[in-house]
Tab-separated table of C-alpha atoms and ligand atoms in Angstrom:
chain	number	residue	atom	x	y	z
A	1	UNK	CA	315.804	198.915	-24.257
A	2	UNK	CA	313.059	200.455	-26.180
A	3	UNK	CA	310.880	202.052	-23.287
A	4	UNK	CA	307.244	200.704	-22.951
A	5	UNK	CA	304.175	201.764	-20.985
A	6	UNK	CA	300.984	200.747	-19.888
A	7	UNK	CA	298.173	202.368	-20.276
A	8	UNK	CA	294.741	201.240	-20.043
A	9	UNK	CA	293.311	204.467	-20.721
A	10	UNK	CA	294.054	202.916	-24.674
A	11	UNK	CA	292.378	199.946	-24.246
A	12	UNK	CA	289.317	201.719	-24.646
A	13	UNK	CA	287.154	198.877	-23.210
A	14	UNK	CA	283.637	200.357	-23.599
A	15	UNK	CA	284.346	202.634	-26.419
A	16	UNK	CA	281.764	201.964	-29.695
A	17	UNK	CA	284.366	200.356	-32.579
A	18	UNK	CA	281.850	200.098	-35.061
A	19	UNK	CA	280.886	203.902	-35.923
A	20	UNK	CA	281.032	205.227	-39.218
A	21	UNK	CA	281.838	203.215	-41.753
A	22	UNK	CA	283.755	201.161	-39.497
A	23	UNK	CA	280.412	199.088	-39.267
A	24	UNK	CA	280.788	198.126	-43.365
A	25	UNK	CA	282.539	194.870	-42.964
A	26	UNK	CA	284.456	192.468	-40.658
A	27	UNK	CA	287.743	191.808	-41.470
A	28	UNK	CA	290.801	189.517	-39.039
A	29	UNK	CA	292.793	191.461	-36.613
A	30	UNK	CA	291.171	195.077	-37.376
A	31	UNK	CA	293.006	198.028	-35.705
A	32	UNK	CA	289.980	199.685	-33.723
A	33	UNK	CA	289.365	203.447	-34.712
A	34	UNK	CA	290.383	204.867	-31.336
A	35	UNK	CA	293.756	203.610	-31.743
A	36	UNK	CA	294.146	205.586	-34.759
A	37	UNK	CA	292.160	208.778	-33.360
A	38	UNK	CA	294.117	209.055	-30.416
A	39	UNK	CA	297.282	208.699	-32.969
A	40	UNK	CA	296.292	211.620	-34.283
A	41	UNK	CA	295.429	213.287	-30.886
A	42	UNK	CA	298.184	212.897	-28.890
A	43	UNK	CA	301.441	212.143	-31.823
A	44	UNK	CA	300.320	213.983	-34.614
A	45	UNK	CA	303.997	215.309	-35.750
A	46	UNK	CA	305.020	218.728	-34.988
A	47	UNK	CA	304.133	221.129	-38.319
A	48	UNK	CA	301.521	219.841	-41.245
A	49	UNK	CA	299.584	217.002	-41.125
A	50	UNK	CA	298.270	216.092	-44.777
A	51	UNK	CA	298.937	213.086	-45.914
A	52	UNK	CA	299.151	209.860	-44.057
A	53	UNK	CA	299.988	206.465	-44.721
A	54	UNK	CA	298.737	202.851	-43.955
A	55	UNK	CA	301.330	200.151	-45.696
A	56	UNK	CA	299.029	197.216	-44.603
A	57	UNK	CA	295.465	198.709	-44.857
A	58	UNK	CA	293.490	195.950	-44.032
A	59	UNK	CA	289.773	196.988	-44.194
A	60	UNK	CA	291.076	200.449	-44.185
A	61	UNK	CA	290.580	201.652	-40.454
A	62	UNK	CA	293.213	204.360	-40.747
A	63	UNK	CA	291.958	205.666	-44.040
A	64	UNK	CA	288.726	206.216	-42.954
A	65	UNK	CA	290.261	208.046	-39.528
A	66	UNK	CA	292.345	209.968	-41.635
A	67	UNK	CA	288.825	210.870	-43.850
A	68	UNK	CA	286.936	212.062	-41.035
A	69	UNK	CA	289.400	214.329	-40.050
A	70	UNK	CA	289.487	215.838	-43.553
A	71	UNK	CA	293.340	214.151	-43.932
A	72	UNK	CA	294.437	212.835	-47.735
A	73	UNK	CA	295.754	208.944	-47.144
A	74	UNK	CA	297.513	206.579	-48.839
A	75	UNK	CA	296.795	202.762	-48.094
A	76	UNK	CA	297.819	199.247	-50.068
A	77	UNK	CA	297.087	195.856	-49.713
A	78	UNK	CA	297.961	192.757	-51.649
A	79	UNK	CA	294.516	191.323	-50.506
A	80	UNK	CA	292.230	193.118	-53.094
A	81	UNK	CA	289.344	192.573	-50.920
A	82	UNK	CA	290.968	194.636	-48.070
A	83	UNK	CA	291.494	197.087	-50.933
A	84	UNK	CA	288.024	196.636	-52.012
A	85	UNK	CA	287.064	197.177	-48.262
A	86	UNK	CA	288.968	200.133	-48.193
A	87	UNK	CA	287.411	202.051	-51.261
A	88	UNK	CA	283.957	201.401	-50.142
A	89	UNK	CA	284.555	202.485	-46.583
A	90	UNK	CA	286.063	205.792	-47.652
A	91	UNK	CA	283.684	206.792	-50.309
A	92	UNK	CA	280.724	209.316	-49.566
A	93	UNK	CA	277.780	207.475	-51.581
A	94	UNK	CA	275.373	209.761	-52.221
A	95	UNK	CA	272.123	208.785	-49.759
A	96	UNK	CA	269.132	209.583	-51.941
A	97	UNK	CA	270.587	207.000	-54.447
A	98	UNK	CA	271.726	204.495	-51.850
A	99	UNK	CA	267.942	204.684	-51.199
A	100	UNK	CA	266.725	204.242	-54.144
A	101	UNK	CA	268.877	201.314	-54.548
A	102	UNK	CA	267.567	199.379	-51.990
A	103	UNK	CA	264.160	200.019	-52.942
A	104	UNK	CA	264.565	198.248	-56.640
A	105	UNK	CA	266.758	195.730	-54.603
A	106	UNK	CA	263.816	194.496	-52.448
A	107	UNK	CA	261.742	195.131	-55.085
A	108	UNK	CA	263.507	192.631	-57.116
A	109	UNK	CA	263.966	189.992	-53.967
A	110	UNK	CA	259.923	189.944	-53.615
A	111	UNK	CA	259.617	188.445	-57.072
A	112	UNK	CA	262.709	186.166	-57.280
A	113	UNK	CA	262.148	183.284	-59.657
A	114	UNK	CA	265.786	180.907	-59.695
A	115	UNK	CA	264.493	180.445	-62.875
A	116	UNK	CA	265.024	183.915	-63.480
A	117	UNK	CA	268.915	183.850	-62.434
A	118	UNK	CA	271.085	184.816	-65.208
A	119	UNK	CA	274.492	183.281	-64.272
A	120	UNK	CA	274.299	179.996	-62.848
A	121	UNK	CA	277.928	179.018	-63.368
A	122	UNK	CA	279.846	178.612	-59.999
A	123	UNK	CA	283.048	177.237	-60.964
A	124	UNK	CA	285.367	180.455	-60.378
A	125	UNK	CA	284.325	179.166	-56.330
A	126	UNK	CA	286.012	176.661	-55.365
A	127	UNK	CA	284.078	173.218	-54.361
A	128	UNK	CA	281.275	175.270	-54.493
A	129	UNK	CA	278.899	172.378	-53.424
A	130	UNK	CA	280.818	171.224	-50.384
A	131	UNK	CA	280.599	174.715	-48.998
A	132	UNK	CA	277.263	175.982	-50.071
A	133	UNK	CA	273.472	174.697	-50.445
A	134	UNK	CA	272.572	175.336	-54.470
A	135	UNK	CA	269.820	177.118	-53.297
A	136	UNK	CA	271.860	179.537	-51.807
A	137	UNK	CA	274.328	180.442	-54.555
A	138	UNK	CA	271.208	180.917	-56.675
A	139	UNK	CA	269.921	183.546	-54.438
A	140	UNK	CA	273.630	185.394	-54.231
A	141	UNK	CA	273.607	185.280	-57.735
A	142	UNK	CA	270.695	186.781	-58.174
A	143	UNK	CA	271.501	189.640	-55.705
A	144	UNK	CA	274.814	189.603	-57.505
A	145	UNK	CA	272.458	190.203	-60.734
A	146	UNK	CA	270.196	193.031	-59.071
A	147	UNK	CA	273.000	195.204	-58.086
A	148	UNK	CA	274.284	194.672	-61.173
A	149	UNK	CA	271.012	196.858	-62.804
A	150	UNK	CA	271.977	199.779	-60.069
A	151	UNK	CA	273.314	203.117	-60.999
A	152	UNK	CA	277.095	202.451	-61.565
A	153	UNK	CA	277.884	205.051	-58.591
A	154	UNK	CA	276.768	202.788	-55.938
A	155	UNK	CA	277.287	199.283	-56.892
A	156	UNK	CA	280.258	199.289	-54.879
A	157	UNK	CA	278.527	199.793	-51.613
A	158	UNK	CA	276.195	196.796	-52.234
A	159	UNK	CA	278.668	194.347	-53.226
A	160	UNK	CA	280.168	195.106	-50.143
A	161	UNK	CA	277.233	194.055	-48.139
A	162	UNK	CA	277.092	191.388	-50.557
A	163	UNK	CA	280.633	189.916	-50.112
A	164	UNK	CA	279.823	189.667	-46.509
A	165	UNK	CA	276.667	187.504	-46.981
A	166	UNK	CA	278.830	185.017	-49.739
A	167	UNK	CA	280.873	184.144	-46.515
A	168	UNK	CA	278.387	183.859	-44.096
A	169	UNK	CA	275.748	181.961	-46.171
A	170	UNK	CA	278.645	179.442	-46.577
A	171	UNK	CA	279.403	176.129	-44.808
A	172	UNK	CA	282.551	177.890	-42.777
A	173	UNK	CA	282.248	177.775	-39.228
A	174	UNK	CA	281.439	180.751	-37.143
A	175	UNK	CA	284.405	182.499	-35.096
A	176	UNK	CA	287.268	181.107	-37.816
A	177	UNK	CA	289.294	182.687	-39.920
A	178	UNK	CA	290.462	179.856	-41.804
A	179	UNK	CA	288.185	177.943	-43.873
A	180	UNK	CA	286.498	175.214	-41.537
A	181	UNK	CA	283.337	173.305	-42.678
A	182	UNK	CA	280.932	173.435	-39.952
A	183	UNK	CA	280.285	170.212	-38.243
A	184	UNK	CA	277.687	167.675	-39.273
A	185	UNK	CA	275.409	168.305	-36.263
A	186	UNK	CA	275.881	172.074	-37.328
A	187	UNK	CA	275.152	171.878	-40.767
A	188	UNK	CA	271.419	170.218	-40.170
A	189	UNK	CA	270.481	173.426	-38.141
A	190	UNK	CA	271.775	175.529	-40.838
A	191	UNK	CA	269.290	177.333	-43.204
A	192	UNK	CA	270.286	180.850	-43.832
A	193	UNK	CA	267.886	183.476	-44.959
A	194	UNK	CA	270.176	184.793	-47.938
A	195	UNK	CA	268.408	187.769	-48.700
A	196	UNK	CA	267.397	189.004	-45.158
A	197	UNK	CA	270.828	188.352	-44.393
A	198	UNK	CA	271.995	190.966	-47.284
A	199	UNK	CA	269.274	193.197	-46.410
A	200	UNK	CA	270.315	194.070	-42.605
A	201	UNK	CA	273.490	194.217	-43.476
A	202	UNK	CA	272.637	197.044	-46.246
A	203	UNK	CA	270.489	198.878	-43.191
A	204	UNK	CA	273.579	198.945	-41.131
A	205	UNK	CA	275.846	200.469	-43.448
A	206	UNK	CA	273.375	202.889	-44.782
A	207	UNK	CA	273.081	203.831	-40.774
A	208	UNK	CA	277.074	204.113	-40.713
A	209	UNK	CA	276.965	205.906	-44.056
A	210	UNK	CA	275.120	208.622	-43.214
A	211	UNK	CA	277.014	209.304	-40.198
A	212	UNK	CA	280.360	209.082	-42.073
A	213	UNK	CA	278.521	211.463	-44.536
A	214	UNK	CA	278.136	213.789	-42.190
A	215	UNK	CA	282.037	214.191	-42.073
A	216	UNK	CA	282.879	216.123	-45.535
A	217	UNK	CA	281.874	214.984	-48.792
A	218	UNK	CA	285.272	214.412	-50.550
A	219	UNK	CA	286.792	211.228	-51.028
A	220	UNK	CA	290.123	211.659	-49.384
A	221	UNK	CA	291.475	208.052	-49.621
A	222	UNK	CA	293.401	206.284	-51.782
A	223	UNK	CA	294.154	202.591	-52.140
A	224	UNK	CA	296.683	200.801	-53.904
A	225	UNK	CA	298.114	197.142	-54.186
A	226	UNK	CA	301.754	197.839	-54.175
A	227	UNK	CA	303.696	195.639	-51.964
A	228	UNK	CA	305.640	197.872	-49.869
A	229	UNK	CA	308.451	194.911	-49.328
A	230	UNK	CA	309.645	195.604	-52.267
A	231	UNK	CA	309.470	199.535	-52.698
A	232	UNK	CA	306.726	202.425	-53.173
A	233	UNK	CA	306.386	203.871	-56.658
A	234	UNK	CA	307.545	207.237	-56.289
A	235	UNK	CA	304.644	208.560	-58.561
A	236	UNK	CA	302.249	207.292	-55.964
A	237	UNK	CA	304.119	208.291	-52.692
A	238	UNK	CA	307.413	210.754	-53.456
A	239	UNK	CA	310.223	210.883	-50.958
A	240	UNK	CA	309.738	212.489	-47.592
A	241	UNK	CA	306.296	213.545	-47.902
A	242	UNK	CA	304.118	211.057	-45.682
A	243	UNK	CA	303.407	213.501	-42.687
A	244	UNK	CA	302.235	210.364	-40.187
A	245	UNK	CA	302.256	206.718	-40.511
A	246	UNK	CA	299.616	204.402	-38.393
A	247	UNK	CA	298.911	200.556	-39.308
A	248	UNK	CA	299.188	197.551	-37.710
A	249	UNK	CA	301.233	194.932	-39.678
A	250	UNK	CA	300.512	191.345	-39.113
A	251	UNK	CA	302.499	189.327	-36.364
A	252	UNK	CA	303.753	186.719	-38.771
A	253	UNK	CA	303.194	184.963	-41.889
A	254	UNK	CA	299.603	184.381	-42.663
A	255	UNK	CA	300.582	180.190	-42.518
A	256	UNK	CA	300.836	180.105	-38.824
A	257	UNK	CA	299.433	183.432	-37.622
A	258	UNK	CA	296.336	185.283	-39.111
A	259	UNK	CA	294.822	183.797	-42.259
A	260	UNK	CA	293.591	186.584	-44.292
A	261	UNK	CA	293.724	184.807	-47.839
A	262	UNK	CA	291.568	182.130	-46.649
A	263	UNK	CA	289.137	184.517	-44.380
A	264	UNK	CA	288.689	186.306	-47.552
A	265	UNK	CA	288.644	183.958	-50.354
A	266	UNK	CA	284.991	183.649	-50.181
A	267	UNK	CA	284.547	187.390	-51.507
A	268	UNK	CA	287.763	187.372	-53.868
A	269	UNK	CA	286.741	184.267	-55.564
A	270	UNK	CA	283.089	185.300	-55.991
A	271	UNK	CA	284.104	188.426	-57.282
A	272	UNK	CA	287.201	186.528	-59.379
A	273	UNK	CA	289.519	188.853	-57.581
A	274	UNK	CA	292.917	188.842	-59.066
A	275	UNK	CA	295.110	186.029	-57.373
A	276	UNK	CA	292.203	184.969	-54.792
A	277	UNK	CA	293.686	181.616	-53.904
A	278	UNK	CA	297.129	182.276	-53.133
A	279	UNK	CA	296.517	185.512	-51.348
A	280	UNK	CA	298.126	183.658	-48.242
A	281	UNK	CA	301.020	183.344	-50.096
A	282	UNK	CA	301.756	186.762	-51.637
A	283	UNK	CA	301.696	188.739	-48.340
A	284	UNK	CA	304.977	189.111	-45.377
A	285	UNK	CA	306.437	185.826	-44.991
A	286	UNK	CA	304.699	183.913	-47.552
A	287	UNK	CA	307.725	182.549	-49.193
A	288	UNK	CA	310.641	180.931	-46.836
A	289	UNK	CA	313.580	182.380	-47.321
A	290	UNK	CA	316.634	180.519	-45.522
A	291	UNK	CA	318.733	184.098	-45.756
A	292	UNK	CA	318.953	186.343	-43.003
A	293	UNK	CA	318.602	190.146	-44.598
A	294	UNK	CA	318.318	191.942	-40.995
A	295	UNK	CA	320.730	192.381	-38.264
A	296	UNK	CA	319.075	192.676	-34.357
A	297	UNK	CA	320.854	192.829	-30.966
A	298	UNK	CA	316.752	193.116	-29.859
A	299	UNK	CA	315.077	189.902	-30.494
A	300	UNK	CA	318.638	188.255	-31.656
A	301	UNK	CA	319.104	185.453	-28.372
A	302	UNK	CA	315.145	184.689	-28.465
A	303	UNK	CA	315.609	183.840	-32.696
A	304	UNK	CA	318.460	181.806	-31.613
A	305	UNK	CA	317.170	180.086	-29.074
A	306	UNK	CA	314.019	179.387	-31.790
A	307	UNK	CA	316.721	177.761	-33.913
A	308	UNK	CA	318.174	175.160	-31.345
A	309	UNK	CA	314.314	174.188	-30.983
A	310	UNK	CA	312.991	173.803	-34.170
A	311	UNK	CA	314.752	175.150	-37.333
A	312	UNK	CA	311.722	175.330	-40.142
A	313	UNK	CA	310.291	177.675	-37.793
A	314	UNK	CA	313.119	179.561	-37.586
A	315	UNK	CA	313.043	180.167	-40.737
A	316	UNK	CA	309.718	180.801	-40.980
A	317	UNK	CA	310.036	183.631	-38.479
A	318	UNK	CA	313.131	184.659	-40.411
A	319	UNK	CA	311.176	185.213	-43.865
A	320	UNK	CA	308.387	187.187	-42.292
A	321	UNK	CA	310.820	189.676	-40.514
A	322	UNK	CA	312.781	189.865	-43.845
A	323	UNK	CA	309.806	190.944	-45.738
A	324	UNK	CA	308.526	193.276	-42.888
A	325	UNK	CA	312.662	194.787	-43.067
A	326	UNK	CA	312.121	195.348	-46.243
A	327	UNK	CA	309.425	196.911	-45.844
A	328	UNK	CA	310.129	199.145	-42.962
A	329	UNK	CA	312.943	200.660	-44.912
A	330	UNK	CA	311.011	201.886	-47.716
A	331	UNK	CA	308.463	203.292	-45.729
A	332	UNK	CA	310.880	205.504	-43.724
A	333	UNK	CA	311.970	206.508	-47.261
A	334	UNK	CA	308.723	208.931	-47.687
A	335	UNK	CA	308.216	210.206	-44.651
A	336	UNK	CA	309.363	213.337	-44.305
A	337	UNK	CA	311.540	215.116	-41.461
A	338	UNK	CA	309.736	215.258	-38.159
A	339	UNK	CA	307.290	212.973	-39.785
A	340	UNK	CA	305.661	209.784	-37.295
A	341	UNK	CA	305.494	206.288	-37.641
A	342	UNK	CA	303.144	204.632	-35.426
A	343	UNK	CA	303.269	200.777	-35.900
A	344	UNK	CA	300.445	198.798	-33.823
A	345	UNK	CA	302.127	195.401	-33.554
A	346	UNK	CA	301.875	191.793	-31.838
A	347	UNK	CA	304.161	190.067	-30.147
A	348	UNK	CA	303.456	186.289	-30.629
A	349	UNK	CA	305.381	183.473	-29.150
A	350	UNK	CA	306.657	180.737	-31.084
A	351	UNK	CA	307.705	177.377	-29.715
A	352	UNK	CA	306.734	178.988	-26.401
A	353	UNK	CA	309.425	181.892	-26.913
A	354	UNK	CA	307.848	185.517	-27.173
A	355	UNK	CA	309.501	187.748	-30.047
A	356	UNK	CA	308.844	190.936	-29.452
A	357	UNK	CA	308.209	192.508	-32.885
A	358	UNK	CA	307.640	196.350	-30.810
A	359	UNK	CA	311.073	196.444	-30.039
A	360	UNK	CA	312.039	194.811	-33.423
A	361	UNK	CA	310.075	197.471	-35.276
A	362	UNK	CA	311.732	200.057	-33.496
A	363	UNK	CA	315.415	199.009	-33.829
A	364	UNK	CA	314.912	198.604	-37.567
A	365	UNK	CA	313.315	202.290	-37.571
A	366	UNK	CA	316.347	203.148	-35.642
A	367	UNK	CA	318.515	201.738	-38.551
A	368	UNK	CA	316.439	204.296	-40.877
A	369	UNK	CA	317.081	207.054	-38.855
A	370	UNK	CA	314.428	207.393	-36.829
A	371	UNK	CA	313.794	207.923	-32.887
A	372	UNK	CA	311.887	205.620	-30.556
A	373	UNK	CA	309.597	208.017	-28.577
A	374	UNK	CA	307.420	205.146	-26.773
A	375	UNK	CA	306.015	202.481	-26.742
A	376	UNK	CA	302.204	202.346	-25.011
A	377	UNK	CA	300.889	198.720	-24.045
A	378	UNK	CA	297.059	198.111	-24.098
A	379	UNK	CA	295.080	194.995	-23.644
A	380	UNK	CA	292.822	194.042	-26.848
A	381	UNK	CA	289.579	193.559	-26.135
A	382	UNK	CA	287.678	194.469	-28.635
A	383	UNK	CA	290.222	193.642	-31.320
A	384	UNK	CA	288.621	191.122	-34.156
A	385	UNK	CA	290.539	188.071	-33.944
A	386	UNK	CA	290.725	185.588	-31.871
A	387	UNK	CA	292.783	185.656	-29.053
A	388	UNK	CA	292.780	182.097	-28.890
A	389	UNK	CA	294.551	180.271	-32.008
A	390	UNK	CA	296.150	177.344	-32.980
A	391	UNK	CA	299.706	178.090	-34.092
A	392	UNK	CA	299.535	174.043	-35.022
A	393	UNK	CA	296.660	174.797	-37.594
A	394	UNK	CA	294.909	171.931	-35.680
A	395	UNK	CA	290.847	172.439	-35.919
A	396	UNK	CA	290.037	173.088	-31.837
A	397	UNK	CA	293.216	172.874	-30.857
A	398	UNK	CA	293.614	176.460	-29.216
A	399	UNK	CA	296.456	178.102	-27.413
A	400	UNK	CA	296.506	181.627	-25.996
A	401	UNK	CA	299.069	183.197	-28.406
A	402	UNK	CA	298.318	187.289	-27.320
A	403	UNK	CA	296.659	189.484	-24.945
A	404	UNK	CA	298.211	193.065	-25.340
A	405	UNK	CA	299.409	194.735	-28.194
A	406	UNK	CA	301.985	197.425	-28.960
A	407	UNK	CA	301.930	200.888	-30.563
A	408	UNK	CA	305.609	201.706	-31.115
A	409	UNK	CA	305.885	205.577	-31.690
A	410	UNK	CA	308.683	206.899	-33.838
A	411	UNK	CA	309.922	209.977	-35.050
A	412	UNK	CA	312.264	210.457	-38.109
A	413	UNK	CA	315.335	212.376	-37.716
B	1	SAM	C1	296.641	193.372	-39.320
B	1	SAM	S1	296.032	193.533	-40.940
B	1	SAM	C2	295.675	195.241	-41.043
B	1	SAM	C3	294.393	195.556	-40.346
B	1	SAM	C4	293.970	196.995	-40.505
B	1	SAM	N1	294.753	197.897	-39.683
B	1	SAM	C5	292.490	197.126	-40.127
B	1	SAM	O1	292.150	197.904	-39.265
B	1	SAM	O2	291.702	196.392	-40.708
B	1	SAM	C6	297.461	193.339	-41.914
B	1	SAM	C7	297.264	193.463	-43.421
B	1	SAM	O3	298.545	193.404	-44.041
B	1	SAM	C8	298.365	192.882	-45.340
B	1	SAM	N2	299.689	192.504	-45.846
B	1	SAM	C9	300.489	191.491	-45.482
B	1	SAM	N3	301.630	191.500	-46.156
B	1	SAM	C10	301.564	192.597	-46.981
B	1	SAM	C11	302.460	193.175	-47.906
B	1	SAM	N4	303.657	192.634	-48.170
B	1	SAM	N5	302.084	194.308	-48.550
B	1	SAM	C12	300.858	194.869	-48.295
B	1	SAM	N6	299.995	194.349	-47.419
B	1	SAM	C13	300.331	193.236	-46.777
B	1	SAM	C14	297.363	191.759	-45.142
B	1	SAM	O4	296.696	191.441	-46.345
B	1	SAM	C15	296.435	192.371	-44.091
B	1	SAM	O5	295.319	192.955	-44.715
């Protein structure tokens, strides 16, 4: 059908994923950098290669890729902490101020006083007491409060480090996206050290900072929050001009696959990010849908043999490849002529049944006038998500839903 291959040469097994500013932040199901830099090595598109495009950016792996190399990109996101993620990652802070920042930030930590904290009103966070110690939100507050007082070039960087320490101060369990409290037993062990906490993380991304620095000194990235399902403005992206395309789109809607609303509702709801608790419900598949918008000869007898099992998730399945259709044909709109998509994709199984979104994503391409070139096969271990999870949504109930993934090469026409 669509010809695959493996190669484990692109699992890159012992390669460092956490270089550069790839170190900033964790995010679910990150694409690792080598993916994308071998994208570029060995399918960069005949001719020019200036701008590229990520239509799911996630924390932004491409863009920063694409940055290194001295490459303009384009990402979006309708989780404005990916977004967030994004900016940050692909933004050369100047050093000496960074610096300097840190210095009046641990100058300020050595003579905290809660008494001192200016904004002690929590109730933009949800439950706020059932998931944090009021100790703790004093001290994030007050960081919150410190960075605040920084130059205005480089808050960004620190709230960055900071939204990381708002989720792990909190009562979520370790290891889950979704928002678990920890367990009783768990909880009486728990005493984190807020503001060391905030402080490493600050000395790793200065570390990955300066090496990104070392890279150019132009901000090549930009990030947006159109939703790609249902077009690109053509005064952000015109027609046929995206040289090279490389994401990785989810595997399904963020209900019963990957929950990036809730991993990230911590950050968007400290922040008051736009939308923050129904990110889950915005992105591909969020809304069922019970009409079919796509036509497939590829995955078409394992759909069907989904609906004799169990028709809800039929349609469940049905409204995330919709919204990913959709989507697929407006990217192929802007790339240009000999332009490449690269799409690094999962194929999950539901009700035991694998659907195989690589050759999905390639017969839709097809439909949009594009040729399948390959499709390479590597194993994912280093990818961040779990490759245990419970399509149920049961708490410890784990099932092994994915061990490879799929980069589906395409070229348009
Ligand atoms: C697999 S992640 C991307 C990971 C990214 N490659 C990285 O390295 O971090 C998929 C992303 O798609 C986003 N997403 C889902 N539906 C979307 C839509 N309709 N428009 C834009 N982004 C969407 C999610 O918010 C999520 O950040």
């Amino acid at each position: 059908m669509y010809s695959r291959k493996i190669d484990n040469y692109w699992s890159f097994k012992t390669a460092d994923t956490k270089e550069f500013t790839h170190c900033y932040h964790n995010y679910p199901a990150m694409m690792i950098p080598q993916v994308a830099r071998q994208l570029f090595e060995d399918y960069a598109p005949k001719g020019k290669l200036e701008l590229v495009l990520d239509p799911y950016v996630g924390s932004g792996t491409t863009l920063v890729e694409s940055s290194i190399k001295g490459i303009k990109s384009i990402g979006t996101d309708l989780n404005p902490l990916a977004r967030f993620m994004s900016k940050v990652k692909n933004t050369h802070f100047n050093i000496d101020l960074i610096n300097d920042g840190i210095a009046a930030i641990i100058t300020g930590i050595i003579i905290y006083n809660p008494a001192e904290v200016i904004n002690t009103d929590f109730t933009r966070i949800s439950n706020y007491l059932f998931w944090y110690k009021e100790q703790d939100l004093y001290k994030l507050s007050y960081l919150n409060q410190l960075i605040s007082e920084l130059n205005p070039l480089i808050q960004d960087f620190f709230l960055l480090c900071l939204s990381e320490t708002v989720r792990e101060v909190s009562f979520t369990r370790n290891g889950e996206f979704k928002r678990y409290k920890m367990s009783e037993k768990q909880l009486e062990k728990f005493n984190p050290d807020v503001f060391n906490i905030f402080e490493r993380k600050v000395q790793r991304n200065i570390k990955g900072l300066e090496a990104f620095n070392t890279t150019g000194t132009e901000n090549l990235a930009s990030v947006y929050d159109f939703n790609t399902s249902n077009g690109i403005p053509s005064e952000v992206i015109e027609k046929d001009s995206v040289d090279m395309v490389i994401t990785s789109p989810p595997y399904g809607d963020s209900h019963t696959t990957v929950a990036y609303g809730q991993f990230s509702r911590w950050a968007n709801e400290w922040f008051g990010f736009d939308n923050a608790k129904i990110i889950d419900r915005l992105l591909m598949g969020g809304v069922i849908s019970k009409e079919i918008k796509f036509s497939t000869n590829s995955i078409n007898s394992e759909l069907e043999n989904i609906k004799k099992l169990d028709e809800k998730r039929f349609y469940e399945v049905v409204s995330f490849l919709n919204d990913y259709w959709d989507s697929i044909k407006n990217v192929a709109k802007v790339v240009r002529k000999g332009g490449r998509a690269c799409y690094v994709v999962g194929n999950r199984r539901v009700k035991n049944i694998q659907i195989n979104l690589d050759y999905f994503t390639a017969e839709m391409f097809e439909k949009c006038g594009f040729r399948h070139e390959i499709t390479i096969i590597r194993e994912i271990p280093n990818k961040r998500m779990p490759s245990k999870n419970s399509p149920t949504n049961k708490i410890g109930e784990k099932v092994t839903t994915m061990n490879n993934e799929y980069i589906v090469i395409m070229t348009k026409l």
